mmCIF file of C-alpha atoms in Angstrom:
data_model
loop_
_atom_site.group_PDB
_atom_site.id
_atom_site.type_symbol
_atom_site.label_atom_id
_atom_site.label_comp_id
_atom_site.label_asym_id
_atom_site.label_seq_id
_atom_site.Cartn_x
_atom_site.Cartn_y
_atom_site.Cartn_z
ATOM 1 C CA MET A 1 126.363 97.385 64.288
ATOM 2 C CA GLU A 2 122.920 97.589 65.843
ATOM 3 C CA ILE A 3 122.631 98.719 69.485
ATOM 4 C CA MET A 4 119.720 97.054 71.249
ATOM 5 C CA ASP A 5 117.838 99.545 73.384
ATOM 6 C CA PRO A 6 116.544 98.875 76.929
ATOM 7 C CA TYR A 7 113.215 97.574 75.626
ATOM 8 C CA ALA A 8 115.095 94.551 74.338
ATOM 9 C CA HIS A 9 115.506 93.144 77.856
ATOM 10 C CA GLU A 10 112.012 91.630 77.611
ATOM 11 C CA LEU A 11 113.330 89.395 74.822
ATOM 12 C CA LEU A 12 115.626 87.586 77.214
ATOM 13 C CA ALA A 13 114.625 84.106 78.348
ATOM 14 C CA HIS A 14 115.034 85.261 81.957
ATOM 15 C CA PRO A 15 114.721 88.716 83.509
ATOM 16 C CA PRO A 16 117.893 90.722 84.138
ATOM 17 C CA PRO A 17 119.546 90.291 87.527
ATOM 18 C CA PRO A 18 118.818 92.683 90.421
ATOM 19 C CA GLY A 19 120.013 96.185 89.757
ATOM 20 C CA PHE A 20 119.534 95.869 85.985
ATOM 21 C CA ASP A 21 116.113 97.492 85.739
ATOM 22 C CA PRO A 22 116.607 100.409 83.333
ATOM 23 C CA PHE A 23 113.439 102.240 84.300
ATOM 24 C CA SER A 24 113.122 102.423 88.070
ATOM 25 C CA VAL A 25 114.995 102.509 91.343
ATOM 26 C CA ASP A 26 114.865 99.172 93.121
ATOM 27 C CA GLY A 27 114.128 98.535 96.791
ATOM 28 C CA ALA A 28 117.793 98.711 97.713
ATOM 29 C CA GLY A 29 118.027 102.236 96.351
ATOM 30 C CA ASN A 30 120.031 101.341 93.238
ATOM 31 C CA ALA A 31 119.746 103.968 90.518
ATOM 32 C CA PRO A 32 118.494 102.862 87.097
ATOM 33 C CA ILE A 33 121.262 101.716 84.813
ATOM 34 C CA THR A 34 122.209 103.528 81.626
ATOM 35 C CA THR A 35 121.648 102.264 78.106
ATOM 36 C CA GLU A 36 125.379 101.613 77.788
ATOM 37 C CA GLN A 37 125.365 99.444 80.919
ATOM 38 C CA MET A 38 122.415 97.456 79.597
ATOM 39 C CA ASP A 39 124.221 96.980 76.269
ATOM 40 C CA ASP A 40 127.291 95.702 78.161
ATOM 41 C CA TYR A 41 125.094 93.241 80.032
ATOM 42 C CA LEU A 42 123.430 92.015 76.856
ATOM 43 C CA ARG A 43 126.809 91.491 75.205
ATOM 44 C CA ALA A 44 128.126 89.684 78.252
ATOM 45 C CA ILE A 45 125.359 87.062 78.049
ATOM 46 C CA GLY A 46 125.680 86.728 74.282
ATOM 47 C CA VAL A 47 122.447 88.456 73.218
ATOM 48 C CA LEU A 48 124.366 91.186 71.380
ATOM 49 C CA PRO A 49 127.558 90.624 69.363
ATOM 50 C CA PRO A 50 130.745 92.289 70.617
ATOM 51 C CA LEU A 51 131.496 95.865 69.680
ATOM 52 C CA PRO A 52 133.968 96.522 66.855
ATOM 53 C CA PRO A 53 137.354 98.031 67.739
ATOM 54 C CA ALA A 54 137.070 101.609 68.910
ATOM 55 C CA VAL A 55 137.792 104.263 66.321
ATOM 56 C CA ALA A 56 139.525 107.433 67.416
ATOM 57 C CA PRO A 57 138.079 110.742 66.183
ATOM 58 C CA PRO A 58 139.642 111.291 62.774
ATOM 59 C CA THR A 59 141.839 114.159 61.828
ATOM 60 C CA PRO A 60 140.799 116.495 59.003
ATOM 61 C CA GLY A 61 140.680 114.754 55.664
ATOM 62 C CA TYR A 62 137.348 113.002 56.114
ATOM 63 C CA THR A 63 137.952 109.972 53.918
ATOM 64 C CA THR A 64 135.501 107.557 55.622
ATOM 65 C CA PRO A 65 131.751 107.757 56.267
ATOM 66 C CA THR A 66 132.322 108.196 59.989
ATOM 67 C CA ALA A 67 135.023 110.789 59.401
ATOM 68 C CA THR A 68 132.737 112.698 57.079
ATOM 69 C CA LEU A 69 130.105 112.909 59.810
ATOM 70 C CA TRP A 70 132.685 114.150 62.307
ATOM 71 C CA GLY A 71 133.682 116.808 59.791
ATOM 72 C CA ALA A 72 130.080 117.798 59.174
ATOM 73 C CA MET A 73 129.536 118.331 62.886
ATOM 74 C CA ASP A 74 132.853 120.209 63.273
ATOM 75 C CA TYR A 75 132.005 122.674 60.535
ATOM 76 C CA GLY A 76 128.268 122.955 61.146
ATOM 77 C CA THR A 77 127.278 121.351 57.860
ATOM 78 C CA GLU A 78 123.651 120.255 57.500
ATOM 79 C CA LEU A 79 123.392 116.662 58.701
ATOM 80 C CA PRO A 80 121.402 113.938 56.914
ATOM 81 C CA ALA A 81 118.396 112.122 58.344
ATOM 82 C CA THR A 82 118.927 109.900 61.391
ATOM 83 C CA CYS A 83 118.627 106.662 59.428
ATOM 84 C CA GLU A 84 121.322 107.879 57.040
ATOM 85 C CA LEU A 85 123.629 108.943 59.870
ATOM 86 C CA TYR A 86 123.280 105.435 61.226
ATOM 87 C CA ALA A 87 123.909 103.821 57.861
ATOM 88 C CA ALA A 88 126.948 105.956 57.149
ATOM 89 C CA ALA A 89 128.537 105.138 60.494
ATOM 90 C CA VAL A 90 127.945 101.386 60.379
ATOM 91 C CA ASP A 91 131.183 100.667 58.587
ATOM 92 C CA VAL A 92 134.242 102.841 59.196
ATOM 93 C CA HIS A 93 135.869 101.509 56.048
ATOM 94 C CA VAL A 94 135.004 102.928 52.647
ATOM 95 C CA ARG A 95 133.277 100.209 50.644
ATOM 96 C CA ALA A 96 133.178 100.176 46.846
ATOM 97 C CA GLN A 97 129.965 101.373 45.262
ATOM 98 C CA PRO A 98 128.026 98.850 43.179
ATOM 99 C CA VAL A 99 128.684 98.972 39.471
ATOM 100 C CA GLY A 100 126.052 100.970 37.602
ATOM 101 C CA ALA A 101 124.611 102.535 40.744
ATOM 102 C CA VAL A 102 126.737 105.558 41.631
ATOM 103 C CA LEU A 103 125.544 109.081 42.256
ATOM 104 C CA LYS A 104 126.984 111.286 39.519
ATOM 105 C CA ASN A 105 126.537 114.657 41.229
ATOM 106 C CA PRO A 106 126.404 114.332 45.028
ATOM 107 C CA ALA A 107 124.829 117.428 46.567
ATOM 108 C CA THR A 108 127.081 117.555 49.624
ATOM 109 C CA PRO A 109 130.531 116.184 50.463
ATOM 110 C CA TYR A 110 129.141 113.333 52.566
ATOM 111 C CA ASP A 111 126.388 112.224 50.129
ATOM 112 C CA ALA A 112 128.667 109.857 48.217
ATOM 113 C CA ASP A 113 129.798 108.119 51.429
ATOM 114 C CA ILE A 114 126.221 107.785 52.692
ATOM 115 C CA ASP A 115 125.144 106.405 49.330
ATOM 116 C CA ALA A 116 128.025 103.912 49.282
ATOM 117 C CA SER A 117 127.209 102.653 52.788
ATOM 118 C CA LEU A 118 123.492 102.279 52.090
ATOM 119 C CA ARG A 119 124.113 100.374 48.867
ATOM 120 C CA ALA A 120 126.715 98.114 50.449
ATOM 121 C CA MET A 121 124.281 97.252 53.236
ATOM 122 C CA GLU A 122 121.404 96.481 50.847
ATOM 123 C CA GLU A 123 123.620 94.099 48.852
ATOM 124 C CA ASP A 124 124.679 92.183 51.959
ATOM 125 C CA PRO A 125 123.059 88.709 51.652
ATOM 126 C CA MET A 126 122.453 88.712 55.415
ATOM 127 C CA GLU A 127 120.232 91.788 55.033
ATOM 128 C CA ARG A 128 118.104 90.479 52.161
ATOM 129 C CA PRO A 129 115.237 87.961 51.922
ATOM 130 C CA SER A 130 115.326 85.166 49.379
ATOM 131 C CA PRO A 131 113.129 85.970 46.343
ATOM 132 C CA GLU A 132 112.233 82.258 46.107
ATOM 133 C CA TYR A 133 111.504 81.526 49.744
ATOM 134 C CA LEU A 134 107.848 80.666 49.033
ATOM 135 C CA ASP A 135 109.035 77.671 46.998
ATOM 136 C CA THR A 136 112.272 76.853 48.823
ATOM 137 C CA THR A 137 112.136 77.475 52.564
ATOM 138 C CA GLN A 138 108.338 77.238 52.808
ATOM 139 C CA ARG A 139 108.277 74.434 50.199
ATOM 140 C CA GLY A 140 105.155 75.716 48.455
ATOM 141 C CA ARG A 141 102.982 75.652 51.593
ATOM 142 C CA MET A 142 102.723 79.437 51.513
ATOM 143 C CA GLU A 143 100.983 80.766 48.416
ATOM 144 C CA PRO A 144 101.625 84.320 47.147
ATOM 145 C CA VAL A 145 98.107 85.253 48.280
ATOM 146 C CA ALA A 146 99.029 84.218 51.837
ATOM 147 C CA ARG A 147 101.936 86.631 51.744
ATOM 148 C CA VAL A 148 99.657 89.378 50.401
ATOM 149 C CA ASN A 149 97.272 88.757 53.311
ATOM 150 C CA LEU A 150 100.180 88.851 55.754
ATOM 151 C CA VAL A 151 101.411 92.210 54.432
ATOM 152 C CA LEU A 152 97.873 93.595 54.455
ATOM 153 C CA TRP A 153 97.386 92.457 58.039
ATOM 154 C CA MET A 154 100.708 94.070 59.047
ATOM 155 C CA CYS A 155 99.648 97.340 57.399
ATOM 156 C CA GLU A 156 96.367 97.266 59.337
ATOM 157 C CA PHE A 157 98.271 96.458 62.537
ATOM 158 C CA CYS A 158 100.556 99.481 62.041
ATOM 159 C CA TYR A 159 97.598 101.721 61.185
ATOM 160 C CA HIS A 160 95.750 100.589 64.315
ATOM 161 C CA TYR A 161 98.689 101.524 66.538
ATOM 162 C CA GLY A 162 99.516 104.743 64.691
ATOM 163 C CA LEU A 163 102.834 103.501 63.309
ATOM 164 C CA SER A 164 104.371 105.166 60.268
ATOM 165 C CA SER A 165 105.057 103.685 56.836
ATOM 166 C CA VAL A 166 108.760 103.401 57.631
ATOM 167 C CA VAL A 167 107.784 100.828 60.281
ATOM 168 C CA VAL A 168 105.672 98.937 57.723
ATOM 169 C CA HIS A 169 108.622 98.646 55.335
ATOM 170 C CA ARG A 170 110.984 97.433 58.039
ATOM 171 C CA ALA A 171 108.416 95.007 59.487
ATOM 172 C CA VAL A 172 107.747 93.415 56.088
ATOM 173 C CA SER A 173 111.493 93.107 55.543
ATOM 174 C CA TYR A 174 111.877 91.329 58.912
ATOM 175 C CA ALA A 175 109.025 88.934 58.101
ATOM 176 C CA ASP A 176 110.359 88.112 54.627
ATOM 177 C CA ARG A 177 113.870 87.522 55.966
ATOM 178 C CA PHE A 178 112.573 85.280 58.738
ATOM 179 C CA LEU A 179 110.422 83.255 56.339
ATOM 180 C CA SER A 180 113.479 82.928 54.090
ATOM 181 C CA ALA A 181 115.375 81.331 56.951
ATOM 182 C CA ARG A 182 112.754 79.312 58.873
ATOM 183 C CA ALA A 183 109.935 77.050 57.726
ATOM 184 C CA LEU A 184 106.657 77.308 59.607
ATOM 185 C CA ALA A 185 104.275 74.515 60.688
ATOM 186 C CA ASP A 186 102.639 72.172 58.162
ATOM 187 C CA ASN A 187 99.158 72.408 59.671
ATOM 188 C CA VAL A 188 97.129 75.013 57.745
ATOM 189 C CA ALA A 189 95.310 76.410 60.780
ATOM 190 C CA SER A 190 98.521 76.602 62.763
ATOM 191 C CA TYR A 191 100.330 78.101 59.774
ATOM 192 C CA ASN A 192 97.898 81.006 59.479
ATOM 193 C CA HIS A 193 98.091 81.646 63.204
ATOM 194 C CA LYS A 194 101.898 81.576 63.137
ATOM 195 C CA LEU A 195 101.920 84.077 60.260
ATOM 196 C CA ARG A 196 99.757 86.515 62.200
ATOM 197 C CA VAL A 197 101.920 86.228 65.293
ATOM 198 C CA LEU A 198 105.015 86.700 63.133
ATOM 199 C CA GLY A 199 103.477 89.789 61.539
ATOM 200 C CA ALA A 200 102.723 91.283 64.951
ATOM 201 C CA ALA A 201 106.187 90.438 66.286
ATOM 202 C CA ALA A 202 107.871 91.924 63.196
ATOM 203 C CA ALA A 203 105.861 95.146 63.451
ATOM 204 C CA TYR A 204 106.544 95.313 67.207
ATOM 205 C CA ALA A 205 110.299 94.933 66.671
ATOM 206 C CA ALA A 206 110.310 97.431 63.786
ATOM 207 C CA ALA A 207 108.407 99.973 65.882
ATOM 208 C CA LYS A 208 110.933 99.675 68.686
ATOM 209 C CA TYR A 209 113.769 100.105 66.200
ATOM 210 C CA GLU A 210 112.322 103.102 64.356
ATOM 211 C CA ASP A 211 110.273 104.981 66.932
ATOM 212 C CA ARG A 212 111.123 105.037 70.631
ATOM 213 C CA ASP A 213 107.924 106.898 71.470
ATOM 214 C CA ALA A 214 105.828 104.269 69.704
ATOM 215 C CA ALA A 215 107.694 101.581 71.599
ATOM 216 C CA ARG A 216 106.627 103.172 74.876
ATOM 217 C CA ARG A 217 102.977 102.932 73.796
ATOM 218 C CA LEU A 218 103.202 99.260 72.786
ATOM 219 C CA ASN A 219 103.632 96.152 74.869
ATOM 220 C CA ALA A 220 103.302 92.471 74.092
ATOM 221 C CA ARG A 221 100.401 91.931 76.494
ATOM 222 C CA ASP A 222 98.192 94.541 74.799
ATOM 223 C CA ILE A 223 99.152 93.256 71.355
ATOM 224 C CA ALA A 224 98.120 89.726 72.351
ATOM 225 C CA SER A 225 94.832 90.985 73.771
ATOM 226 C CA ASP A 226 93.987 93.127 70.738
ATOM 227 C CA CYS A 227 94.969 90.460 68.185
ATOM 228 C CA GLY A 228 93.495 87.438 69.943
ATOM 229 C CA PHE A 229 96.770 85.653 70.712
ATOM 230 C CA ALA A 230 97.160 83.326 73.680
ATOM 231 C CA SER A 231 99.439 85.634 75.668
ATOM 232 C CA GLY A 232 102.067 88.314 75.435
ATOM 233 C CA GLN A 233 104.685 85.624 75.888
ATOM 234 C CA GLU A 234 103.684 84.171 72.507
ATOM 235 C CA VAL A 235 104.503 87.494 70.878
ATOM 236 C CA LEU A 236 107.784 87.817 72.766
ATOM 237 C CA SER A 237 108.851 84.262 71.983
ATOM 238 C CA THR A 238 108.186 84.821 68.285
ATOM 239 C CA GLU A 239 110.029 88.138 68.370
ATOM 240 C CA ARG A 240 112.990 86.538 70.116
ATOM 241 C CA ALA A 241 113.123 83.720 67.534
ATOM 242 C CA MET A 242 112.811 86.200 64.674
ATOM 243 C CA VAL A 243 115.572 88.495 65.918
ATOM 244 C CA ALA A 244 117.868 85.503 66.405
ATOM 245 C CA ALA A 245 117.090 84.193 62.906
ATOM 246 C CA LEU A 246 117.991 87.611 61.511
ATOM 247 C CA GLY A 247 121.349 87.435 63.266
ATOM 248 C CA TYR A 248 120.436 90.599 65.212
ATOM 249 C CA ARG A 249 120.934 92.551 61.989
ATOM 250 C CA LEU A 250 117.981 94.910 62.169
ATOM 251 C CA GLY A 251 119.160 98.106 60.488
ATOM 252 C CA GLY A 252 119.370 97.416 56.751
ATOM 253 C CA PRO A 253 117.955 100.086 54.412
ATOM 254 C CA THR A 254 114.502 99.650 52.886
ATOM 255 C CA ALA A 255 112.864 101.199 49.825
ATOM 256 C CA HIS A 256 111.473 103.834 52.190
ATOM 257 C CA THR A 257 115.027 104.694 53.256
ATOM 258 C CA PHE A 258 116.125 105.126 49.644
ATOM 259 C CA VAL A 259 113.120 107.240 48.628
ATOM 260 C CA ASP A 260 114.050 109.687 51.394
ATOM 261 C CA HIS A 261 117.726 109.456 50.457
ATOM 262 C CA PHE A 262 117.182 110.080 46.745
ATOM 263 C CA THR A 263 114.679 112.920 47.169
ATOM 264 C CA ARG A 264 116.560 114.914 49.796
ATOM 265 C CA HIS A 265 117.929 117.137 47.053
ATOM 266 C CA SER A 266 115.384 116.451 44.327
ATOM 267 C CA ARG A 267 114.914 120.180 43.675
ATOM 268 C CA ARG A 268 118.419 120.235 42.192
ATOM 269 C CA HIS A 269 117.417 117.642 39.601
ATOM 270 C CA GLY A 270 113.712 118.342 39.096
ATOM 271 C CA GLU A 271 111.739 121.072 37.393
ATOM 272 C CA ASP A 272 111.113 124.471 38.925
ATOM 273 C CA ASP A 273 107.382 123.795 39.330
ATOM 274 C CA GLU A 274 107.893 120.357 40.863
ATOM 275 C CA ASP A 275 106.990 120.053 44.554
ATOM 276 C CA PRO A 276 109.658 117.853 46.210
ATOM 277 C CA GLU A 277 107.361 116.937 49.096
ATOM 278 C CA GLN A 278 104.571 115.919 46.741
ATOM 279 C CA LEU A 279 107.009 113.836 44.706
ATOM 280 C CA ARG A 280 108.352 112.162 47.850
ATOM 281 C CA ASN A 281 104.879 111.314 49.150
ATOM 282 C CA ALA A 282 103.775 109.854 45.819
ATOM 283 C CA ALA A 283 106.967 107.782 45.594
ATOM 284 C CA HIS A 284 106.429 106.499 49.141
ATOM 285 C CA GLN A 285 102.897 105.366 48.247
ATOM 286 C CA LEU A 286 104.121 103.494 45.185
ATOM 287 C CA ALA A 287 106.992 101.914 47.109
ATOM 288 C CA GLU A 288 104.596 100.797 49.838
ATOM 289 C CA ALA A 289 102.288 99.231 47.223
ATOM 290 C CA SER A 290 105.253 97.185 45.979
ATOM 291 C CA LEU A 291 105.423 95.424 49.364
ATOM 292 C CA PHE A 292 102.378 93.353 48.372
ATOM 293 C CA ASP A 293 104.021 91.758 45.319
ATOM 294 C CA HIS A 294 106.720 89.212 46.122
ATOM 295 C CA CYS A 295 108.297 89.714 42.680
ATOM 296 C CA PHE A 296 109.847 92.933 44.021
ATOM 297 C CA LEU A 297 111.991 90.829 46.378
ATOM 298 C CA LYS A 298 114.219 90.244 43.341
ATOM 299 C CA LEU A 299 115.016 93.963 43.208
ATOM 300 C CA LEU A 300 117.292 95.868 45.539
ATOM 301 C CA PRO A 301 115.468 98.408 47.731
ATOM 302 C CA SER A 302 117.301 101.216 45.915
ATOM 303 C CA ALA A 303 115.943 99.967 42.563
ATOM 304 C CA VAL A 304 112.390 99.845 43.986
ATOM 305 C CA ALA A 305 112.802 103.417 45.251
ATOM 306 C CA ALA A 306 114.201 104.658 41.925
ATOM 307 C CA THR A 307 111.309 103.018 40.076
ATOM 308 C CA ALA A 308 108.795 104.596 42.457
ATOM 309 C CA ILE A 309 110.298 108.064 41.988
ATOM 310 C CA LEU A 310 110.227 107.837 38.198
ATOM 311 C CA LEU A 311 106.638 106.582 38.133
ATOM 312 C CA ALA A 312 105.617 109.199 40.708
ATOM 313 C CA ARG A 313 106.725 111.910 38.303
ATOM 314 C CA MET A 314 104.506 110.416 35.605
ATOM 315 C CA VAL A 315 101.551 110.194 38.000
ATOM 316 C CA LEU A 316 101.950 113.833 39.031
ATOM 317 C CA LYS A 317 102.425 115.007 35.451
ATOM 318 C CA PRO A 318 100.747 112.424 33.195
ATOM 319 C CA SER A 319 100.700 114.755 30.179
ATOM 320 C CA TYR A 320 104.485 114.793 29.898
ATOM 321 C CA ASP A 321 105.948 115.337 26.438
ATOM 322 C CA ASP A 322 108.855 113.666 24.660
ATOM 323 C CA GLU A 323 111.380 116.229 25.864
ATOM 324 C CA GLN A 324 110.300 115.744 29.477
ATOM 325 C CA ALA A 325 110.626 111.971 29.075
ATOM 326 C CA ARG A 326 114.208 112.371 27.876
ATOM 327 C CA ARG A 327 115.013 114.838 30.659
ATOM 328 C CA TRP A 328 113.493 112.626 33.371
ATOM 329 C CA SER A 329 115.462 109.689 31.990
ATOM 330 C CA ARG A 330 118.721 111.607 32.400
ATOM 331 C CA GLU A 331 117.742 112.983 35.805
ATOM 332 C CA ILE A 332 116.842 109.597 37.307
ATOM 333 C CA LYS A 333 120.366 108.428 36.430
ATOM 334 C CA GLU A 334 121.870 111.452 38.184
ATOM 335 C CA LEU A 335 119.504 111.150 41.149
ATOM 336 C CA THR A 336 119.692 107.401 41.794
ATOM 337 C CA GLY A 337 122.553 105.972 39.756
ATOM 338 C CA TYR A 338 120.166 103.729 37.786
ATOM 339 C CA LYS A 339 119.615 103.816 34.041
ATOM 340 C CA PRO A 340 115.918 103.582 33.094
ATOM 341 C CA THR A 341 116.692 100.389 31.171
ATOM 342 C CA GLU A 342 117.722 98.813 34.484
ATOM 343 C CA LEU A 343 114.346 99.753 35.962
ATOM 344 C CA LYS A 344 112.075 98.613 33.128
ATOM 345 C CA ASP A 345 110.895 95.330 34.694
ATOM 346 C CA GLY A 346 110.209 97.049 37.996
ATOM 347 C CA MET A 347 108.348 99.877 36.260
ATOM 348 C CA ASP A 348 106.094 97.445 34.399
ATOM 349 C CA ALA A 349 105.339 95.516 37.610
ATOM 350 C CA MET A 350 104.711 98.650 39.684
ATOM 351 C CA TYR A 351 102.573 100.182 36.941
ATOM 352 C CA SER A 352 100.378 97.069 36.960
ATOM 353 C CA LEU A 353 99.787 97.518 40.716
ATOM 354 C CA MET A 354 98.478 101.056 40.322
ATOM 355 C CA PRO A 355 94.699 101.664 40.447
ATOM 356 C CA ASP A 356 93.116 102.313 37.056
ATOM 357 C CA CYS A 357 92.370 105.906 37.996
ATOM 358 C CA TYR A 358 96.119 106.622 38.244
ATOM 359 C CA ARG A 359 97.098 104.779 35.077
ATOM 360 C CA CYS A 360 96.088 107.664 32.849
ATOM 361 C CA PHE A 361 99.405 107.604 31.014
ATOM 362 C CA GLU A 362 101.612 105.169 29.163
ATOM 363 C CA ILE A 363 105.301 104.594 29.849
ATOM 364 C CA SER A 364 107.053 106.175 26.904
ATOM 365 C CA PRO A 365 109.776 104.092 25.177
ATOM 366 C CA LEU A 366 111.862 107.284 25.122
ATOM 367 C CA PHE A 367 112.684 106.633 28.764
ATOM 368 C CA PHE A 368 114.796 103.689 27.718
ATOM 369 C CA LEU A 369 116.688 105.379 24.903
ATOM 370 C CA VAL A 370 118.852 107.609 27.095
ATOM 371 C CA ASP A 371 121.534 105.666 28.962
ATOM 372 C CA SER A 372 123.988 108.345 29.846
#
């Protein structure tokens, strides 16, 4: 369940009533309201869905994702990244892990629950774009090159405002999901303009979701001025329509999420001379490159991340031998739950996106001979 922060009040069609300014004391001396009070207000007017039933703090046993986190805090266990804490606590019920994608050797007691929650969220149809939306929803009016230009423009937007790659991934996901649900205008000139506004609105919403400090530096008026839009209201109206089309479901995992998730304990699975940070950075670059090719919409974010990690190892050590190929094949199964045979199409597509200077190796067929 996503909790909309106080910045979301600008999405409302009308400003909040007196006394609901979360940032300043009004003329009557009313103190600023808390985030919880703003959330209550937003739910009362229907902007946010109702909260799920309250869950009491669990007793020892820790059989659910939420319970596991309570136990980790009780006993001082190292906690996962913020995005994974969020994902693990979204559903208080244990959900079955997808067939063929289960961590064999979780590093910590709560890893399996986090993994199950992330994978259940990524398989939720409400959290995924349609791989065929260019031909279905947009009815062929949007060519693949138009989507490439949109993603490129969103990357440049995020770079201009100093936003991280995690924002890029989430923004592209928002845009793809919106375009899967809503058709844009028929007029070519208007269509291109609408795409740019959508890209800005998606990046703006993703920045507010991922980075509160970045959200304080951004506002719709400056975005409109910098990007040549008519007004800040155009950005806000597009953002409001986008968030509504997404059903206010803004927290699904991306390939970036899974790269971080899979490589948190990569030292346990990798070689002694392998730098986990270097592997993670290389995998992030490959996963970000996949955003430009709409064929990757057919793959789950976890499969894109697993593919990026395996190819990153080859990029960092292109002179690998047959024994290393077999070992990496086994390790990727332990690390991500995917057999290399399940990643072959994604590996071929991602390999083709790599610059020639990095394609100084060939993908050995030995990778696909080890399935267990």
